[in-house]
Amino acid sequence: MTINVYTEQTPNPATMKFMVNKLLINGSEDFATKESAEQSPFAKELFKFNFVSGVFFASNFVTITKTDDAEWADIEAILKEFVKGAVESELKIKEVTTEEAPAFEGTETEIKIQQILHDYVRPAVEQDGGAITYKSFDEGVVTVELRGSCSGCPSSTITLKSGIQNLLQRMVPEVTEVVSEAL
């Protein structure tokens, strides 16, 4: 199979999404630092580029965050070629992979919130090269964690308040606010 790689900009100007025509991972893996990538041969190799400051994998793409001093015009082709070669050589994203269906836990309201985040919000956030994780629900406040291109994205507050909060408030009347936990 010939591996094709194409790039998409994300709402975060520091990140770019490198899409491939092959499933890379079920779920997602976030490597926000070079140290966190020790168990990922693929991410570890990407961090060898001095202009890479973050790596996030989900389904058929890898989102790469660049350092402030790098320009996409200078590094995009290099990273595209690397991703193509890494996928063709089947470089592992994680040494040990565990595939599991999402297990929603908590009260009936918490399970409903998690299901909505999983079914409606997650696919949209993944389209922008990011991921969202449910953390908690307490006294009307839903706490989530944004990763990948969503972490530090200038428009993530708008996404959180206008998109996710409005959706959850419509579908789960007990929700009064949605906040993001800082990483």
CSV table of N, CA, C and O in Angstrom, one decimal, residues 102-112 114 134:
chain,number,residue,atom,x,y,z
A,102,PRO,N,-14.7,2.7,25.3
A,102,PRO,CA,-14.8,3.6,26.4
A,102,PRO,C,-15.7,3.1,27.5
A,102,PRO,O,-16.8,2.6,27.2
A,103,ALA,N,-15.3,3.2,28.7
A,103,ALA,CA,-16.1,2.8,29.9
A,103,ALA,C,-16.5,4.1,30.6
A,103,ALA,O,-15.7,4.8,31.2
A,104,PHE,N,-17.8,4.4,30.5
A,104,PHE,CA,-18.3,5.6,31.2
A,104,PHE,C,-18.7,5.2,32.6
A,104,PHE,O,-19.3,4.2,32.8
A,105,GLU,N,-18.3,6.0,33.6
A,105,GLU,CA,-18.6,5.8,35.0
A,105,GLU,C,-19.2,7.0,35.6
A,105,GLU,O,-19.1,8.1,35.2
A,106,GLY,N,-19.9,6.7,36.7
A,106,GLY,CA,-20.5,7.8,37.5
A,106,GLY,C,-22.0,7.7,37.6
A,106,GLY,O,-22.6,6.7,37.3
A,107,THR,N,-22.6,8.8,37.9
A,107,THR,CA,-24.0,8.9,38.0
A,107,THR,C,-24.6,8.9,36.6
A,107,THR,O,-23.9,9.0,35.6
A,108,GLU,N,-25.9,8.8,36.6
A,108,GLU,CA,-26.6,8.8,35.3
A,108,GLU,C,-26.3,10.0,34.5
A,108,GLU,O,-26.1,10.0,33.3
A,109,THR,N,-26.3,11.2,35.1
A,109,THR,CA,-25.9,12.5,34.5
A,109,THR,C,-24.5,12.4,34.0
A,109,THR,O,-24.2,12.8,32.8
A,110,GLU,N,-23.6,12.0,34.8
A,110,GLU,CA,-22.2,11.9,34.3
A,110,GLU,C,-22.0,11.0,33.1
A,110,GLU,O,-21.2,11.3,32.2
A,111,ILE,N,-22.7,9.9,33.1
A,111,ILE,CA,-22.6,8.9,32.0
A,111,ILE,C,-23.1,9.6,30.7
A,111,ILE,O,-22.6,9.5,29.7
A,112,LYS,N,-24.2,10.3,30.9
A,112,LYS,CA,-24.8,11.0,29.8
A,112,LYS,C,-23.9,12.1,29.2
A,112,LYS,O,-23.7,12.2,28.0
A,114,GLN,N,-20.6,12.1,29.5
A,114,GLN,CA,-19.4,11.4,28.8
A,114,GLN,C,-19.8,10.8,27.4
A,114,GLN,O,-19.0,10.9,26.5
A,134,TYR,N,-13.1,13.8,29.4
A,134,TYR,CA,-13.9,14.2,30.5
A,134,TYR,C,-13.1,14.0,31.8
A,134,TYR,O,-12.5,12.9,32.0
